[in-house]
Short mmCIF file of C-alpha atoms in Angstrom, two decimals:
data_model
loop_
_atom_site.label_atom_id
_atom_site.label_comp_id
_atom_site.label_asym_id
_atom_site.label_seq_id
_atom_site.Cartn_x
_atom_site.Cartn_y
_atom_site.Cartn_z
CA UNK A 709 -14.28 -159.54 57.39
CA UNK A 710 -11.56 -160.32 54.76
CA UNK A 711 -14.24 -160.46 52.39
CA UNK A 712 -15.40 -157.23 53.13
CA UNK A 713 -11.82 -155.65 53.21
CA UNK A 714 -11.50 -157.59 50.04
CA UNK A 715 -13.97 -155.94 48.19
CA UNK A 716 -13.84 -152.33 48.94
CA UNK A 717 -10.97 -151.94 47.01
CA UNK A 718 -12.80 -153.48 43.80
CA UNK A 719 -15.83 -151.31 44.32
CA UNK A 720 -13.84 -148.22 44.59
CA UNK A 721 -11.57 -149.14 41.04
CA UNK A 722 -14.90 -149.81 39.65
CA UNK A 723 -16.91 -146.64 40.61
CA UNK A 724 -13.53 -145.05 39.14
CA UNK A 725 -13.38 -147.06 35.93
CA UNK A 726 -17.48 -145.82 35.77
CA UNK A 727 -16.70 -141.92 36.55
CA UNK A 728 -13.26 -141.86 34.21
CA UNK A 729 -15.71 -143.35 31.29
CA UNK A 730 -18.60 -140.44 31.85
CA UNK A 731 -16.04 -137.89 31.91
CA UNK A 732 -14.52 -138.81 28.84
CA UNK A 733 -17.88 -139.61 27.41
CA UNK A 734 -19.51 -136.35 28.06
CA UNK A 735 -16.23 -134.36 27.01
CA UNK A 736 -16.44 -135.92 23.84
CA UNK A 737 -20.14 -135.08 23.38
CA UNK A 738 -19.16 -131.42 24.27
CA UNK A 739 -16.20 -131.72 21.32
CA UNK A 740 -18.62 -132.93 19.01
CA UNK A 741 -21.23 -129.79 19.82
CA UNK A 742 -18.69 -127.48 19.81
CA UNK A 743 -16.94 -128.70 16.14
CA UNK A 744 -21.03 -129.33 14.87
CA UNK A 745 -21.52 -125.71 16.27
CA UNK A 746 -18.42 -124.27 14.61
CA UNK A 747 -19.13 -126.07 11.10
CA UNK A 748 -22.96 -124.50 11.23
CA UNK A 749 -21.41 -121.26 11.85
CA UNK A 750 -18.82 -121.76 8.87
CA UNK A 751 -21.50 -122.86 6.62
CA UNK A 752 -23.75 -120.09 7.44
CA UNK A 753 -20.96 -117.37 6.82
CA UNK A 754 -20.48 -119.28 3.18
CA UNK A 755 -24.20 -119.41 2.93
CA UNK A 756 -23.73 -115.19 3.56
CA UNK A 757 -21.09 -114.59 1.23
CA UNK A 758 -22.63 -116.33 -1.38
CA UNK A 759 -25.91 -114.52 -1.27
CA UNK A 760 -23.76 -111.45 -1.29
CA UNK A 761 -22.42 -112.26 -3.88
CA UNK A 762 -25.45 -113.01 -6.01
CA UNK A 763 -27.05 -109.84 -4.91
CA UNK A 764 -24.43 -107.78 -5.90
CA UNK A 765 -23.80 -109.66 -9.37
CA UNK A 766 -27.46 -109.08 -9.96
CA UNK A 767 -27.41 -105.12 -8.95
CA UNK A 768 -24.32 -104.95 -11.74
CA UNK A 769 -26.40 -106.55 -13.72
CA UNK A 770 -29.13 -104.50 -13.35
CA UNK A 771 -26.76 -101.24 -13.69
CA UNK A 772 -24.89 -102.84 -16.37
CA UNK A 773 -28.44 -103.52 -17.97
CA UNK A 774 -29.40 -99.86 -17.19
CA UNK A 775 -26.70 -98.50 -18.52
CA UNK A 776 -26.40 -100.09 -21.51
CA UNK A 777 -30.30 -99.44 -22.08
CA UNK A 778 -29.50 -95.76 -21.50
CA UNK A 779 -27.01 -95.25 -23.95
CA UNK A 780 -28.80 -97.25 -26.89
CA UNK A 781 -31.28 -94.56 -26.24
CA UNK A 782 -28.97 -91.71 -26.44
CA UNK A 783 -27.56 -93.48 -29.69
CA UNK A 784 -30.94 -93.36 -31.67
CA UNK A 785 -31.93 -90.53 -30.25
CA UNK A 786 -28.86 -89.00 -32.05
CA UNK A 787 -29.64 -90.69 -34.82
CA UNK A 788 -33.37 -90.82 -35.76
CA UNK A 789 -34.29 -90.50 -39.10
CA UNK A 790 -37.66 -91.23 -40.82
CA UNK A 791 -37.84 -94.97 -41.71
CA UNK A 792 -37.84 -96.31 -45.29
CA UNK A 793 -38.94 -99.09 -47.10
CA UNK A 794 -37.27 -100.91 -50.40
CA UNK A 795 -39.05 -100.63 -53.34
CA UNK A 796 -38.82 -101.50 -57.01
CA UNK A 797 -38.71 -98.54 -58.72
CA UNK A 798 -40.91 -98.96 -62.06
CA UNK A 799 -41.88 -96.99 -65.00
CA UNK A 800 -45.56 -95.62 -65.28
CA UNK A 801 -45.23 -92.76 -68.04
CA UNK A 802 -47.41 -94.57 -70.14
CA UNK A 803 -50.26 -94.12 -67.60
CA UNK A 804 -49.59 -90.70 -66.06
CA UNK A 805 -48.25 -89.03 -69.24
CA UNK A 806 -49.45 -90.65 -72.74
CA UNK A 807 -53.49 -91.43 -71.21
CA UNK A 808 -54.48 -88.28 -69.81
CA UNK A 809 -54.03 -87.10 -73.48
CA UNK A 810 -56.65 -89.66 -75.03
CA UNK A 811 -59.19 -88.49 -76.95
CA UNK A 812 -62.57 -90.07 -77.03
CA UNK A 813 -61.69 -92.59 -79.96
CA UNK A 814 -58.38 -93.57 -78.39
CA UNK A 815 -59.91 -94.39 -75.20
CA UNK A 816 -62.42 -96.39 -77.38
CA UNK A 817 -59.56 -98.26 -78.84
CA UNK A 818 -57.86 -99.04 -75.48
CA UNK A 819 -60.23 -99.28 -72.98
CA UNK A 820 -63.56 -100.35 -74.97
CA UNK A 821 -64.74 -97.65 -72.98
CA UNK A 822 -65.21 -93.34 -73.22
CA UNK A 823 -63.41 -91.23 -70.59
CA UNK A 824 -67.12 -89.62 -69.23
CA UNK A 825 -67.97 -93.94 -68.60
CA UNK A 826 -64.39 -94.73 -67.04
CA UNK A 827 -65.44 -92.23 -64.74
CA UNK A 828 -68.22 -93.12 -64.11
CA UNK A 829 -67.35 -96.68 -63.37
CA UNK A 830 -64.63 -95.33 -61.30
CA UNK A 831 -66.46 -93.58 -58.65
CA UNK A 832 -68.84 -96.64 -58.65
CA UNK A 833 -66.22 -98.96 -57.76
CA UNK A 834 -65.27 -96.70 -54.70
CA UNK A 835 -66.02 -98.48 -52.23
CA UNK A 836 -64.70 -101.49 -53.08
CA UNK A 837 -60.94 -100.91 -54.61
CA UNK A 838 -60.52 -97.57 -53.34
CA UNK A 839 -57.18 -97.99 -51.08
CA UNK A 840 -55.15 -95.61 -48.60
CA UNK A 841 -52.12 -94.60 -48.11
CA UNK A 842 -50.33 -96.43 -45.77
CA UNK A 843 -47.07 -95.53 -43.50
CA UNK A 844 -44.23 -96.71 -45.46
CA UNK A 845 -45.84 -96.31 -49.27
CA UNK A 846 -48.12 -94.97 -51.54
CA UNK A 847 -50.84 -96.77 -52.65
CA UNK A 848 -52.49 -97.09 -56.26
CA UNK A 849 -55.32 -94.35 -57.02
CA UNK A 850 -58.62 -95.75 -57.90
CA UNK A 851 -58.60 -94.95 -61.70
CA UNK A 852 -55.10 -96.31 -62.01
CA UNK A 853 -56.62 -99.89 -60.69
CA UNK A 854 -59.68 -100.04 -62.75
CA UNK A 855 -57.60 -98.90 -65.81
CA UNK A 856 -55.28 -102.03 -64.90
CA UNK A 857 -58.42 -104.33 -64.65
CA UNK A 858 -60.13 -103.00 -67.65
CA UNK A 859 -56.76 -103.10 -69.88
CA UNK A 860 -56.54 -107.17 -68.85
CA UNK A 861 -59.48 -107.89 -69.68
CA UNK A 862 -59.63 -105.60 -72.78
CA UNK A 863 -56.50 -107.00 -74.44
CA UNK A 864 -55.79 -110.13 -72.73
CA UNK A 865 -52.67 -109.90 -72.15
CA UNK A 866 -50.11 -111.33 -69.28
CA UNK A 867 -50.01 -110.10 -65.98
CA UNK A 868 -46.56 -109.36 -66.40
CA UNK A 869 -47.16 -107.15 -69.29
CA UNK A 870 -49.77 -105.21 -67.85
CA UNK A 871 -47.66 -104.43 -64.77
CA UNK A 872 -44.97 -103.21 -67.46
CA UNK A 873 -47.47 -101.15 -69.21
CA UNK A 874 -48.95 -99.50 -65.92
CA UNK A 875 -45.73 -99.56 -63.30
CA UNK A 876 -47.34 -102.04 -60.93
CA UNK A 877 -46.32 -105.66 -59.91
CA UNK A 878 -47.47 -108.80 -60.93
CA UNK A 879 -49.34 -109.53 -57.64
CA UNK A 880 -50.97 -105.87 -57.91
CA UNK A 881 -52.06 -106.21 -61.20
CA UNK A 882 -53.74 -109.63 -60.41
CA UNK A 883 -55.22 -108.51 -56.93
CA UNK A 884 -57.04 -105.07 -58.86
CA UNK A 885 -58.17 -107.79 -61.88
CA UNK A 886 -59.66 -110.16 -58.86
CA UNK A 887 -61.27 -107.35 -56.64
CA UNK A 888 -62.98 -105.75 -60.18
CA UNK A 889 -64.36 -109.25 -61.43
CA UNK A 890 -65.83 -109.42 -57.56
CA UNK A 891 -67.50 -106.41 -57.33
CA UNK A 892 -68.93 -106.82 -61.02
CA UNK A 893 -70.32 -110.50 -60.41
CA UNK A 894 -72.23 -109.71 -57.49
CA UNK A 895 -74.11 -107.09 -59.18
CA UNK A 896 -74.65 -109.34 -61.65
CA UNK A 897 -75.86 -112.24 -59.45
CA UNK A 898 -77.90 -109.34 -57.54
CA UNK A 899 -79.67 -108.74 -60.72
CA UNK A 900 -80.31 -112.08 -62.18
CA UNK A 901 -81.56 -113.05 -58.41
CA UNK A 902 -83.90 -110.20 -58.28
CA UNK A 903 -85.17 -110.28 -61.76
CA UNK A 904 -85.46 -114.05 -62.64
CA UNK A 905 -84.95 -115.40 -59.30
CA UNK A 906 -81.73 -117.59 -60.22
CA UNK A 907 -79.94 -116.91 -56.72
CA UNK A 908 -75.75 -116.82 -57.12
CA UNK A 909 -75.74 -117.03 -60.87
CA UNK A 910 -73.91 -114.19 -62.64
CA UNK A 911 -75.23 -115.28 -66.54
CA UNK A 912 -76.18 -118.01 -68.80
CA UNK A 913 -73.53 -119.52 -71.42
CA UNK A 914 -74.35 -121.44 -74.31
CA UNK A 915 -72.54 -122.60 -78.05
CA UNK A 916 -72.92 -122.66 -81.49
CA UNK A 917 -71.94 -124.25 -84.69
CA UNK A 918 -70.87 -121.91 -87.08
CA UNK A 919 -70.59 -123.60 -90.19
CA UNK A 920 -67.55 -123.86 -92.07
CA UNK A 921 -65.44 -125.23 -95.56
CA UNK A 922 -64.09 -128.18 -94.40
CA UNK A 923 -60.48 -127.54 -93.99
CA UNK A 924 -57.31 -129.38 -95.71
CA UNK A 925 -55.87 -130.37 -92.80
CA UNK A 926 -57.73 -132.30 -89.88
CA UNK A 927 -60.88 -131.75 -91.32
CA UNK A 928 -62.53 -134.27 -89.33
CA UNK A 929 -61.58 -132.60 -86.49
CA UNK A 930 -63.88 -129.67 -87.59
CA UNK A 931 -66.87 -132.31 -88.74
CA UNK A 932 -69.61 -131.76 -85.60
CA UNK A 933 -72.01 -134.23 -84.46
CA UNK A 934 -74.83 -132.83 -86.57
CA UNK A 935 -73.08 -133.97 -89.61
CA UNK A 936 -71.14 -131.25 -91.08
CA UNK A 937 -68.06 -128.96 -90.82
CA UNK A 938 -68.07 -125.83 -87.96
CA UNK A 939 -66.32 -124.46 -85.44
CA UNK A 940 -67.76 -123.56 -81.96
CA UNK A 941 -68.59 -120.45 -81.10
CA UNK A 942 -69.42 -119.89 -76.91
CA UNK A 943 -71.09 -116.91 -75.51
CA UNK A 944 -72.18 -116.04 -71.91
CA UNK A 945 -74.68 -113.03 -71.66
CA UNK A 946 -75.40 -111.27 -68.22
CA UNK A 947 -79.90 -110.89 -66.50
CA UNK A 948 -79.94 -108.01 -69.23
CA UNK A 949 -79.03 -110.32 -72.28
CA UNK A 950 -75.87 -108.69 -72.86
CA UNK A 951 -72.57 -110.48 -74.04
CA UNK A 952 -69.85 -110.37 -71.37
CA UNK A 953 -67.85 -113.11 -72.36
CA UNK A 954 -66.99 -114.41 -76.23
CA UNK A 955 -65.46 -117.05 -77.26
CA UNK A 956 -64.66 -118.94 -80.92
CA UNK A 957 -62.22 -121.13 -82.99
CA UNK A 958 -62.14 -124.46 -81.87
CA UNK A 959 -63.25 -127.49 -83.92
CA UNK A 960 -66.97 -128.50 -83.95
CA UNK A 961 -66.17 -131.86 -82.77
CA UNK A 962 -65.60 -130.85 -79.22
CA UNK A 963 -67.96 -131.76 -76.57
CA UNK A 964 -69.19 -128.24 -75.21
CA UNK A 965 -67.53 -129.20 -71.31
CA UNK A 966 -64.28 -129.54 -73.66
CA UNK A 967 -64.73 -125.97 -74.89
CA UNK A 968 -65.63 -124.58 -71.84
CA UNK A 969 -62.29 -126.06 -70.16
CA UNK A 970 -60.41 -124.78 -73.15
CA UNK A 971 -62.15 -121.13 -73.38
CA UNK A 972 -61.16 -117.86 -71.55
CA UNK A 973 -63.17 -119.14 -68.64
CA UNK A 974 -61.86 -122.50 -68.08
CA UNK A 975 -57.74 -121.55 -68.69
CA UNK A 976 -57.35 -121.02 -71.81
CA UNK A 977 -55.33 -124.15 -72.53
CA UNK A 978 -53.94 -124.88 -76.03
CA UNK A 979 -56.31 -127.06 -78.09
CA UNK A 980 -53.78 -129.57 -80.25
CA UNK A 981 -55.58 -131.31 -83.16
CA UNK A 982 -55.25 -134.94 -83.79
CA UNK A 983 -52.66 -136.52 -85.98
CA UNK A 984 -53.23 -139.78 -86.44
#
């Protein structure tokens, strides 16, 4: 019986102990919700503001945007005007005010050519350097081009003078040369394919030894393989026979590849004799 007595009073500080520690424990779990509840909510209002935010710095950027796009367009719409282009201003009297009063023999002189053939060769060369005008400039006529490709070739002279001479740059003057050598060599090789059946061959060169008095100074330059004194003269003919290209001067003891290199067609490159 004392044993019984005895422990009652242990069980019931125990069960106590027990239910004390579960209320505590289950209050605390409630505080923790609560505070884990509380920080969600805090961190979805921040989450909310920020967004705001965003969205409304992106509509005033839009509307700033907008705005800003709006009065640009009220600013060049006050001040259009038609657009321009820099250009090099150049004289072309020669060509607009001294040719068109050639006569017959001066065109001759110039051009190796009469006015009623220029012509001529002009509205056959249409097609192919005939230009437009385009937005910002004026382009070159027809005859003006031809006349720059037939004065190079006539005379010779530097790209640079020519576009002096006409009122034309350097690059002009050298496109109108290239597009009228072109359009002449394939008719050429169109002709020499069709009547000898040579296909993209546009003529056929060859030398001579013209002889000579042996000169003073570097006369054995001059002396030829054929055993006396010359100098070289190279000419290239077209399918009809006719000279196109001439060329003469150099010393007979070049090889003919030499002259070639050193002629019109090859460069041009200054021959220099031998001094020793």
């Amino acid at each position: 019986m004392r044993n019984t007595e005895t422990m009652e009073p242990i069980e019931g500080m125990v069960f106590l102990i027990l239910g004390m520690w579960m209320f505590l424990t289950s209050r605390r779990r409630n505080v923790f919700k609560m505070r884990l509840m509380a920080a969600k909510q805090i961190t979805a209002k921040k989450n909310k503001r920020v967004w705001e935010l965003l969205q409304r710095s992106e509509d005033d950027d839009i509307t700033r945007f907008a705005r800003r796009r709006t009065r640009m367009y009220h600013i060049l719409q006050s001040r259009r005007h038609r657009p321009s282009v820099w250009t090099l201003n150049r004289a072309s009297e020669w060509w607009g005010v001294i040719v068109p009063g050639f006569t017959n023999t001066q065109w001759l002189e110039n051009f190796r050519m009469s006015e009623e053939t220029f012509i001529y060769l002009c509205n056959k060369l249409r097609p192919a350097m005939e230009r437009r005008d385009a937005n910002f400039r004026v382009c070159v006529p027809l005859k003006k081009r031809v006349a720059i490709a037939l004065w190079k070739l006539a005379t010779g002279s530097e790209y640079r003078s020519v576009g002096h001479l006409f009122g034309a740059s350097i690059s002009t003057v050298c496109r109108c040369v290239q597009e009228f050598y072109q359009e002449r060599f394939k008719e050429m090789a169109a002709y020499i394919e069709n009547r000898w059946g040579l296909p993209q061959c546009i003529g056929a060169i060859d030398g001579s030894h013209i002889p000579i008095i042996a000169p003073q100074d570097y006369h054995c330059d001059y002396f030829n393989r054929k055993g006396w004194h010359s100098i070289i003269l190279q000419g290239v003919v077209d399918g009809k026979g006719l000279f196109w290209n001439v060329f003469t001067g150099l010393p007979g003891s070049l090889h003919d590849a030499r002259v070639l290199r050193l002629s019109t067609l090859g460069g041009g490159k200054p021959w220099k004799p031998h001094t020793s």
